[in-house]
PDB file of N, CA and C in Angstrom:
ATOM      1  N   ALA A   1       4.282 -12.876   7.781  1.00 96.00           N
ATOM      2  CA  ALA A   1       5.564 -12.148   6.912  1.00 96.00           C
ATOM      3  C   ALA A   1       5.440 -10.892   7.328  1.00 96.00           C
ATOM      4  N   PRO A   2       6.202 -10.088   7.601  1.00 97.00           N
ATOM      5  CA  PRO A   2       6.326  -8.547   7.255  1.00 97.00           C
ATOM      6  C   PRO A   2       5.967  -7.761   6.348  1.00 97.00           C
ATOM      7  N   VAL A   3       4.857  -6.949   6.584  1.00 98.00           N
ATOM      8  CA  VAL A   3       4.159  -5.373   4.742  1.00 98.00           C
ATOM      9  C   VAL A   3       4.707  -4.548   4.827  1.00 98.00           C
ATOM     10  N   THR A   4       5.044  -4.286   4.209  1.00 98.00           N
ATOM     11  CA  THR A   4       4.716  -2.705   4.678  1.00 98.00           C
ATOM     12  C   THR A   4       3.652  -1.630   3.491  1.00 98.00           C
ATOM     13  N   LEU A   5       2.606  -1.514   4.172  1.00 98.00           N
ATOM     14  CA  LEU A   5       1.827  -0.786   3.532  1.00 98.00           C
ATOM     15  C   LEU A   5       2.268   0.729   2.169  1.00 98.00           C
ATOM     16  N   VAL A   6       1.665   1.194   1.305  1.00 98.00           N
ATOM     17  CA  VAL A   6       2.316   1.779   0.140  1.00 98.00           C
ATOM     18  C   VAL A   6       0.675   3.110   0.422  1.00 98.00           C
ATOM     19  N   VAL A   7       1.056   4.051   0.708  1.00 96.00           N
ATOM     20  CA  VAL A   7      -0.149   5.184   0.372  1.00 96.00           C
ATOM     21  C   VAL A   7       0.171   6.388   0.054  1.00 96.00           C
ATOM     22  N   GLY A   8      -0.370   6.204  -1.534  1.00 97.00           N
ATOM     23  CA  GLY A   8      -0.417   7.563  -1.777  1.00 97.00           C
ATOM     24  C   GLY A   8      -1.595   8.028  -2.446  1.00 97.00           C
ATOM     25  N   THR A   9      -1.229   9.513  -2.940  1.00 95.00           N
ATOM     26  CA  THR A   9      -2.811  10.445  -3.296  1.00 95.00           C
ATOM     27  C   THR A   9      -2.564  10.667  -4.518  1.00 95.00           C
ATOM     28  N   SER A  10      -1.892   9.676  -5.632  1.00 96.00           N
ATOM     29  CA  SER A  10      -1.299   9.680  -6.598  1.00 96.00           C
ATOM     30  C   SER A  10      -0.506   8.623  -7.745  1.00 96.00           C
ATOM     31  N   VAL A  11      -1.036   8.568  -8.598  1.00 97.00           N
ATOM     32  CA  VAL A  11      -0.388   6.823  -9.140  1.00 97.00           C
ATOM     33  C   VAL A  11       0.896   7.447  -9.972  1.00 97.00           C
ATOM     34  N   LEU A  12       2.000   6.587  -9.633  1.00 98.00           N
ATOM     35  CA  LEU A  12       3.134   6.522  -9.660  1.00 98.00           C
ATOM     36  C   LEU A  12       3.874   5.925 -11.017  1.00 98.00           C
ATOM     37  N   ALA A  13       2.779   4.041 -10.019  1.00 98.00           N
ATOM     38  CA  ALA A  13       2.604   3.063 -11.690  1.00 98.00           C
ATOM     39  C   ALA A  13       4.501   3.304 -11.863  1.00 98.00           C
ATOM     40  N   ALA A  14       6.244   3.006 -10.957  1.00 98.00           N
ATOM     41  CA  ALA A  14       7.169   3.283 -11.250  1.00 98.00           C
ATOM     42  C   ALA A  14       7.594   1.928 -10.936  1.00 98.00           C
ATOM     43  N   PRO A  15       8.787   0.853 -11.833  1.00 97.00           N
ATOM     44  CA  PRO A  15       9.730  -0.211 -11.004  1.00 97.00           C
ATOM     45  C   PRO A  15      10.440   0.443  -9.607  1.00 97.00           C
ATOM     46  N   PHE A  16       9.892  -1.269  -9.530  1.00 96.00           N
ATOM     47  CA  PHE A  16      10.749  -1.278  -8.040  1.00 96.00           C
ATOM     48  C   PHE A  16      10.292  -2.706  -7.473  1.00 96.00           C
ATOM     49  N   LYS A  17      11.489  -3.095  -7.069  1.00 95.00           N
ATOM     50  CA  LYS A  17      11.927  -4.689  -6.827  1.00 95.00           C
ATOM     51  C   LYS A  17      11.144  -5.763  -7.569  1.00 95.00           C
ATOM     52  N   ALA A  18      11.586  -5.560  -8.365  1.00 94.00           N
ATOM     53  CA  ALA A  18      11.158  -6.739  -9.694  1.00 94.00           C
ATOM     54  C   ALA A  18      10.109  -6.564  -9.940  1.00 94.00           C
ATOM     55  N   GLY A  19       8.918  -5.495  -9.103  1.00 96.00           N
ATOM     56  CA  GLY A  19       7.735  -4.772  -9.745  1.00 96.00           C
ATOM     57  C   GLY A  19       7.243  -3.823  -9.924  1.00 96.00           C
ATOM     58  N   THR A  20       6.560  -3.489  -9.652  1.00 98.00           N
ATOM     59  CA  THR A  20       5.959  -1.364 -10.534  1.00 98.00           C
ATOM     60  C   THR A  20       5.000  -1.330  -9.088  1.00 98.00           C
ATOM     61  N   LEU A  21       5.612  -0.390  -8.703  1.00 98.00           N
ATOM     62  CA  LEU A  21       5.360   0.289  -7.004  1.00 98.00           C
ATOM     63  C   LEU A  21       3.956   1.186  -7.744  1.00 98.00           C
ATOM     64  N   VAL A  22       2.558   1.142  -7.522  1.00 98.00           N
ATOM     65  CA  VAL A  22       1.841   2.263  -7.937  1.00 98.00           C
ATOM     66  C   VAL A  22       1.189   3.321  -7.463  1.00 98.00           C
ATOM     67  N   PRO A  23       1.401   3.308  -6.549  1.00 98.00           N
ATOM     68  CA  PRO A  23       0.886   5.148  -5.492  1.00 98.00           C
ATOM     69  C   PRO A  23       2.519   5.736  -5.327  1.00 98.00           C
ATOM     70  N   SER A  24       2.246   6.398  -5.181  1.00 98.00           N
ATOM     71  CA  SER A  24       3.421   7.714  -5.044  1.00 98.00           C
ATOM     72  C   SER A  24       3.406   7.007  -3.259  1.00 98.00           C
ATOM     73  N   PRO A  25       4.480   6.783  -3.400  1.00 98.00           N
ATOM     74  CA  PRO A  25       5.009   7.192  -1.395  1.00 98.00           C
ATOM     75  C   PRO A  25       4.571   8.516  -0.616  1.00 98.00           C
ATOM     76  N   ASP A  26       3.592   8.465  -0.335  1.00 97.00           N
ATOM     77  CA  ASP A  26       2.768   9.868   0.239  1.00 97.00           C
ATOM     78  C   ASP A  26       3.644   9.775   1.763  1.00 97.00           C
ATOM     79  N   LEU A  27       3.382   8.302   2.313  1.00 96.00           N
ATOM     80  CA  LEU A  27       3.219   7.593   3.281  1.00 96.00           C
ATOM     81  C   LEU A  27       3.259   5.885   3.897  1.00 96.00           C
ATOM     82  N   LEU A  28       4.163   5.692   4.696  1.00 98.00           N
ATOM     83  CA  LEU A  28       4.805   4.091   4.439  1.00 98.00           C
ATOM     84  C   LEU A  28       4.386   3.819   5.930  1.00 98.00           C
ATOM     85  N   VAL A  29       3.526   2.511   5.577  1.00 97.00           N
ATOM     86  CA  VAL A  29       2.821   1.995   6.962  1.00 97.00           C
ATOM     87  C   VAL A  29       3.622   0.659   7.351  1.00 97.00           C
ATOM     88  N   ARG A  30       4.776   0.589   8.191  1.00 97.00           N
ATOM     89  CA  ARG A  30       5.632  -0.092   8.588  1.00 97.00           C
ATOM     90  C   ARG A  30       5.282  -0.856   9.416  1.00 97.00           C
ATOM     91  N   ASP A  31       6.451  -1.828   9.095  1.00 96.00           N
ATOM     92  CA  ASP A  31       5.438  -3.026  10.944  1.00 96.00           C
ATOM     93  C   ASP A  31       4.306  -3.897  10.608  1.00 96.00           C
ATOM     94  N   LEU A  32       4.072  -3.160   9.844  1.00 98.00           N
ATOM     95  CA  LEU A  32       2.590  -4.995   9.996  1.00 98.00           C
ATOM     96  C   LEU A  32       2.962  -6.414   9.476  1.00 98.00           C
ATOM     97  N   VAL A  33       2.404  -7.291   9.430  1.00 97.00           N
ATOM     98  CA  VAL A  33       2.610  -8.296  10.097  1.00 97.00           C
ATOM     99  C   VAL A  33       1.343  -8.964   9.554  1.00 97.00           C
ATOM    100  N   THR A  34       1.616 -10.112   8.542  1.00 96.00           N
ATOM    101  CA  THR A  34       0.540 -11.225   8.133  1.00 96.00           C
ATOM    102  C   THR A  34       0.203 -12.218   9.063  1.00 96.00           C
ATOM    103  N   ASP A  35      -0.511 -13.410   8.820  1.00 95.00           N
ATOM    104  CA  ASP A  35      -0.828 -13.976  10.307  1.00 95.00           C
ATOM    105  C   ASP A  35      -0.669 -15.334   9.879  1.00 95.00           C
ATOM    106  N   THR A  36      -1.034 -16.684  10.237  1.00 94.00           N
ATOM    107  CA  THR A  36      -0.577 -17.613   9.503  1.00 94.00           C
ATOM    108  C   THR A  36      -0.998 -17.818   8.505  1.00 94.00           C
ATOM    109  N   ALA A  37      -2.134 -17.698   8.169  1.00 94.00           N
ATOM    110  CA  ALA A  37      -2.348 -18.039   6.863  1.00 94.00           C
ATOM    111  C   ALA A  37      -2.181 -17.098   5.481  1.00 94.00           C
ATOM    112  N   GLY A  38      -1.016 -15.798   6.252  1.00 90.00           N
ATOM    113  CA  GLY A  38      -0.564 -15.131   4.186  1.00 90.00           C
ATOM    114  C   GLY A  38      -1.212 -13.769   4.546  1.00 90.00           C
ATOM    115  N   ALA A  39      -3.126 -13.730   5.592  1.00 94.00           N
ATOM    116  CA  ALA A  39      -4.077 -12.249   4.927  1.00 94.00           C
ATOM    117  C   ALA A  39      -3.156 -11.137   6.566  1.00 94.00           C
ATOM    118  N   LEU A  40      -3.601  -9.981   6.007  1.00 95.00           N
ATOM    119  CA  LEU A  40      -4.007  -8.933   6.369  1.00 95.00           C
ATOM    120  C   LEU A  40      -4.675  -7.856   6.283  1.00 95.00           C
ATOM    121  N   SER A  41      -5.905  -7.988   7.980  1.00 95.00           N
ATOM    122  CA  SER A  41      -6.636  -6.997   7.541  1.00 95.00           C
ATOM    123  C   SER A  41      -6.356  -5.631   9.020  1.00 95.00           C
ATOM    124  N   LEU A  42      -6.689  -4.409   7.855  1.00 93.00           N
ATOM    125  CA  LEU A  42      -6.637  -3.623   8.190  1.00 93.00           C
ATOM    126  C   LEU A  42      -7.908  -2.638   8.073  1.00 93.00           C
ATOM    127  N   GLU A  43      -8.463  -1.790   8.739  1.00 92.00           N
ATOM    128  CA  GLU A  43      -9.542  -1.029   9.243  1.00 92.00           C
ATOM    129  C   GLU A  43      -8.822   0.886   9.555  1.00 92.00           C
ATOM    130  N   ALA A  44      -9.680   1.744   8.851  1.00 88.00           N
ATOM    131  CA  ALA A  44      -9.319   2.736   9.331  1.00 88.00           C
ATOM    132  C   ALA A  44     -10.541   3.493   8.964  1.00 88.00           C
ATOM    133  N   GLU A  45     -10.531   4.663   9.790  1.00 86.00           N
ATOM    134  CA  GLU A  45     -12.127   5.699   8.812  1.00 86.00           C
ATOM    135  C   GLU A  45     -11.455   6.785   8.122  1.00 86.00           C
ATOM    136  N   TRP A  46     -12.182   7.197   6.972  1.00 83.00           N
ATOM    137  CA  TRP A  46     -11.842   8.559   6.461  1.00 83.00           C
ATOM    138  C   TRP A  46     -11.408   9.616   7.041  1.00 83.00           C
ATOM    139  N   PRO A  47     -10.497  10.743   7.304  1.00 83.00           N
ATOM    140  CA  PRO A  47     -10.453  11.839   8.157  1.00 83.00           C
ATOM    141  C   PRO A  47     -11.778  12.495   7.403  1.00 83.00           C
ATOM    142  N   ASP A  48     -11.754  13.421   8.426  1.00 88.00           N
ATOM    143  CA  ASP A  48     -12.881  14.064   8.312  1.00 88.00           C
ATOM    144  C   ASP A  48     -12.135  15.911   7.582  1.00 88.00           C
ATOM    145  N   GLY A  49     -13.001  16.086   6.820  1.00 90.00           N
ATOM    146  CA  GLY A  49     -12.078  17.395   6.263  1.00 90.00           C
ATOM    147  C   GLY A  49     -11.212  17.517   4.711  1.00 90.00           C
ATOM    148  N   VAL A  50     -11.373  15.794   4.482  1.00 90.00           N
ATOM    149  CA  VAL A  50     -10.776  15.711   3.173  1.00 90.00           C
ATOM    150  C   VAL A  50     -12.085  16.324   2.414  1.00 90.00           C
ATOM    151  N   PRO A  51     -11.086  17.224   1.278  1.00 93.00           N
ATOM    152  CA  PRO A  51     -11.609  17.255  -0.347  1.00 93.00           C
ATOM    153  C   PRO A  51     -12.450  16.594  -0.952  1.00 93.00           C
ATOM    154  N   THR A  52     -13.361  17.035  -1.031  1.00 92.00           N
ATOM    155  CA  THR A  52     -14.188  15.842  -2.547  1.00 92.00           C
ATOM    156  C   THR A  52     -12.914  15.447  -3.939  1.00 92.00           C
ATOM    157  N   GLY A  53     -13.116  14.825  -3.983  1.00 93.00           N
ATOM    158  CA  GLY A  53     -11.707  14.076  -5.081  1.00 93.00           C
ATOM    159  C   GLY A  53     -10.612  13.658  -5.389  1.00 93.00           C
ATOM    160  N   THR A  54     -10.687  13.576  -3.553  1.00 93.00           N
ATOM    161  CA  THR A  54      -9.085  13.536  -3.231  1.00 93.00           C
ATOM    162  C   THR A  54      -8.853  12.112  -3.214  1.00 93.00           C
ATOM    163  N   MET A  55      -7.648  11.793  -4.049  1.00 94.00           N
ATOM    164  CA  MET A  55      -7.503  10.103  -4.847  1.00 94.00           C
ATOM    165  C   MET A  55      -6.087   9.592  -3.305  1.00 94.00           C
ATOM    166  N   LEU A  56      -6.854   8.744  -3.000  1.00 94.00           N
ATOM    167  CA  LEU A  56      -6.094   8.119  -2.487  1.00 94.00           C
ATOM    168  C   LEU A  56      -5.402   6.172  -2.845  1.00 94.00           C
ATOM    169  N   VAL A  57      -4.553   6.331  -2.898  1.00 97.00           N
ATOM    170  CA  VAL A  57      -4.468   4.253  -3.950  1.00 97.00           C
ATOM    171  C   VAL A  57      -3.844   4.270  -2.731  1.00 97.00           C
ATOM    172  N   LEU A  58      -3.582   2.629  -2.582  1.00 97.00           N
ATOM    173  CA  LEU A  58      -2.742   1.906  -1.773  1.00 97.00           C
ATOM    174  C   LEU A  58      -2.615   0.714  -1.931  1.00 97.00           C
ATOM    175  N   GLN A  59      -1.783  -0.424  -1.599  1.00 98.00           N
ATOM    176  CA  GLN A  59      -0.451  -1.522  -2.284  1.00 98.00           C
ATOM    177  C   GLN A  59      -0.198  -1.749  -0.990  1.00 98.00           C
ATOM    178  N   ALA A  60       0.483  -3.424  -0.734  1.00 97.00           N
ATOM    179  CA  ALA A  60       0.839  -3.359   0.014  1.00 97.00           C
ATOM    180  C   ALA A  60       2.087  -4.299  -0.723  1.00 97.00           C
ATOM    181  N   TRP A  61       2.963  -4.501   0.036  1.00 97.00           N
ATOM    182  CA  TRP A  61       4.752  -4.886  -0.122  1.00 97.00           C
ATOM    183  C   TRP A  61       4.549  -6.113   1.098  1.00 97.00           C
ATOM    184  N   VAL A  62       4.898  -7.352   0.689  1.00 96.00           N
ATOM    185  CA  VAL A  62       5.208  -8.165   1.488  1.00 96.00           C
ATOM    186  C   VAL A  62       6.671  -8.745   0.843  1.00 96.00           C
ATOM    187  N   GLN A  63       7.566  -8.892   1.919  1.00 95.00           N
ATOM    188  CA  GLN A  63       8.634  -9.404   2.897  1.00 95.00           C
ATOM    189  C   GLN A  63       8.805 -10.878   2.241  1.00 95.00           C
ATOM    190  N   ASP A  64       9.320 -11.836   0.843  1.00 94.00           N
ATOM    191  CA  ASP A  64       8.456 -12.994   0.731  1.00 94.00           C
ATOM    192  C   ASP A  64       9.838 -13.514  -0.482  1.00 94.00           C
ATOM    193  N   ALA A  65      10.431 -14.038   0.269  1.00 93.00           N
ATOM    194  CA  ALA A  65      11.961 -15.040   0.007  1.00 93.00           C
ATOM    195  C   ALA A  65      11.855 -15.425  -1.551  1.00 93.00           C
ATOM    196  N   THR A  66      11.104 -16.227  -1.823  1.00 93.00           N
ATOM    197  CA  THR A  66      10.234 -16.305  -3.313  1.00 93.00           C
ATOM    198  C   THR A  66      10.432 -15.800  -4.167  1.00 93.00           C
ATOM    199  N   GLY A  67      10.455 -14.327  -4.075  1.00 91.00           N
ATOM    200  CA  GLY A  67       9.583 -13.260  -4.946  1.00 91.00           C
ATOM    201  C   GLY A  67      11.076 -12.695  -5.655  1.00 91.00           C
ATOM    202  N   LEU A  68      10.440 -12.515  -6.688  1.00 90.00           N
ATOM    203  CA  LEU A  68      12.498 -11.914  -7.325  1.00 90.00           C
ATOM    204  C   LEU A  68      12.987 -10.184  -6.422  1.00 90.00           C
ATOM    205  N   ALA A  69      13.729 -10.160  -5.983  1.00 94.00           N
ATOM    206  CA  ALA A  69      14.086  -9.149  -4.781  1.00 94.00           C
ATOM    207  C   ALA A  69      13.413  -9.094  -3.519  1.00 94.00           C
ATOM    208  N   GLY A  70      13.437 -10.503  -3.304  1.00 95.00           N
ATOM    209  CA  GLY A  70      12.637 -10.416  -2.122  1.00 95.00           C
ATOM    210  C   GLY A  70      11.588  -9.673  -2.323  1.00 95.00           C
ATOM    211  N   TRP A  71      10.701  -9.768  -2.485  1.00 95.00           N
ATOM    212  CA  TRP A  71       9.095  -9.025  -2.633  1.00 95.00           C
ATOM    213  C   TRP A  71       8.682  -8.680  -3.147  1.00 95.00           C
ATOM    214  N   ALA A  72       7.503  -8.770  -3.059  1.00 95.00           N
ATOM    215  CA  ALA A  72       6.129  -9.277  -3.086  1.00 95.00           C
ATOM    216  C   ALA A  72       5.292  -8.402  -3.208  1.00 95.00           C
ATOM    217  N   ALA A  73       4.336  -7.517  -4.565  1.00 96.00           N
ATOM    218  CA  ALA A  73       3.607  -6.765  -4.143  1.00 96.00           C
ATOM    219  C   ALA A  73       1.770  -7.544  -4.326  1.00 96.00           C
ATOM    220  N   SER A  74       1.002  -6.212  -3.815  1.00 96.00           N
ATOM    221  CA  SER A  74      -0.451  -7.112  -3.946  1.00 96.00           C
ATOM    222  C   SER A  74      -1.403  -5.819  -5.353  1.00 96.00           C
ATOM    223  N   ASP A  75      -2.571  -6.077  -5.415  1.00 97.00           N
ATOM    224  CA  ASP A  75      -2.825  -5.045  -7.054  1.00 97.00           C
ATOM    225  C   ASP A  75      -2.738  -4.055  -5.923  1.00 97.00           C
ATOM    226  N   ALA A  76      -3.020  -2.939  -6.475  1.00 98.00           N
ATOM    227  CA  ALA A  76      -3.113  -1.839  -6.248  1.00 98.00           C
ATOM    228  C   ALA A  76      -4.268  -1.216  -5.848  1.00 98.00           C
ATOM    229  N   LEU A  77      -5.411  -1.034  -5.344  1.00 96.00           N
ATOM    230  CA  LEU A  77      -6.472  -0.269  -4.644  1.00 96.00           C
ATOM    231  C   LEU A  77      -6.700   1.186  -4.978  1.00 96.00           C
ATOM    232  N   ALA A  78      -7.660   1.803  -5.602  1.00 96.00           N
ATOM    233  CA  ALA A  78      -7.878   3.371  -5.980  1.00 96.00           C
ATOM    234  C   ALA A  78      -8.707   3.642  -5.768  1.00 96.00           C
ATOM    235  N   GLY A  79      -9.268   4.410  -4.309  1.00 93.00           N
ATOM    236  CA  GLY A  79     -10.592   5.712  -4.653  1.00 93.00           C
ATOM    237  C   GLY A  79     -10.566   6.465  -4.319  1.00 93.00           C
ATOM    238  N   ASP A  80     -11.292   7.693  -4.171  1.00 91.00           N
ATOM    239  CA  ASP A  80     -11.508   8.711  -4.065  1.00 91.00           C
ATOM    240  C   ASP A  80     -12.351   9.512  -3.129  1.00 91.00           C
ATOM    241  N   ALA A  81     -12.526  10.681  -2.450  1.00 88.00           N
ATOM    242  CA  ALA A  81     -13.092  10.898  -2.147  1.00 88.00           C
ATOM    243  C   ALA A  81     -14.299  11.350  -1.858  1.00 88.00           C
ATOM    244  N   ARG A  82     -16.098  11.077  -1.422  1.00 83.00           N
ATOM    245  CA  ARG A  82     -16.687  12.018  -2.221  1.00 83.00           C
ATOM    246  C   ARG A  82     -18.161  12.726  -1.565  1.00 83.00           C
TER     247      ARG A  82
END
């Protein structure tokens, strides 16, 4: 299924597509696709020079014909640079 990964540097927690968009939508990573089991694995490296304490919030939105408004959202993940 098609997936959009929403990446933000703060929490928005706004109503969206009959769910809650948790991260501020600072970056949208589109054109991702789940495998046949419905899973998606991603790898990335934290960029050099990110200031200590910078927060990163991630949430996946999957096109889902059975979901309200045609979408389903993952739980959000948050972390910060140390």
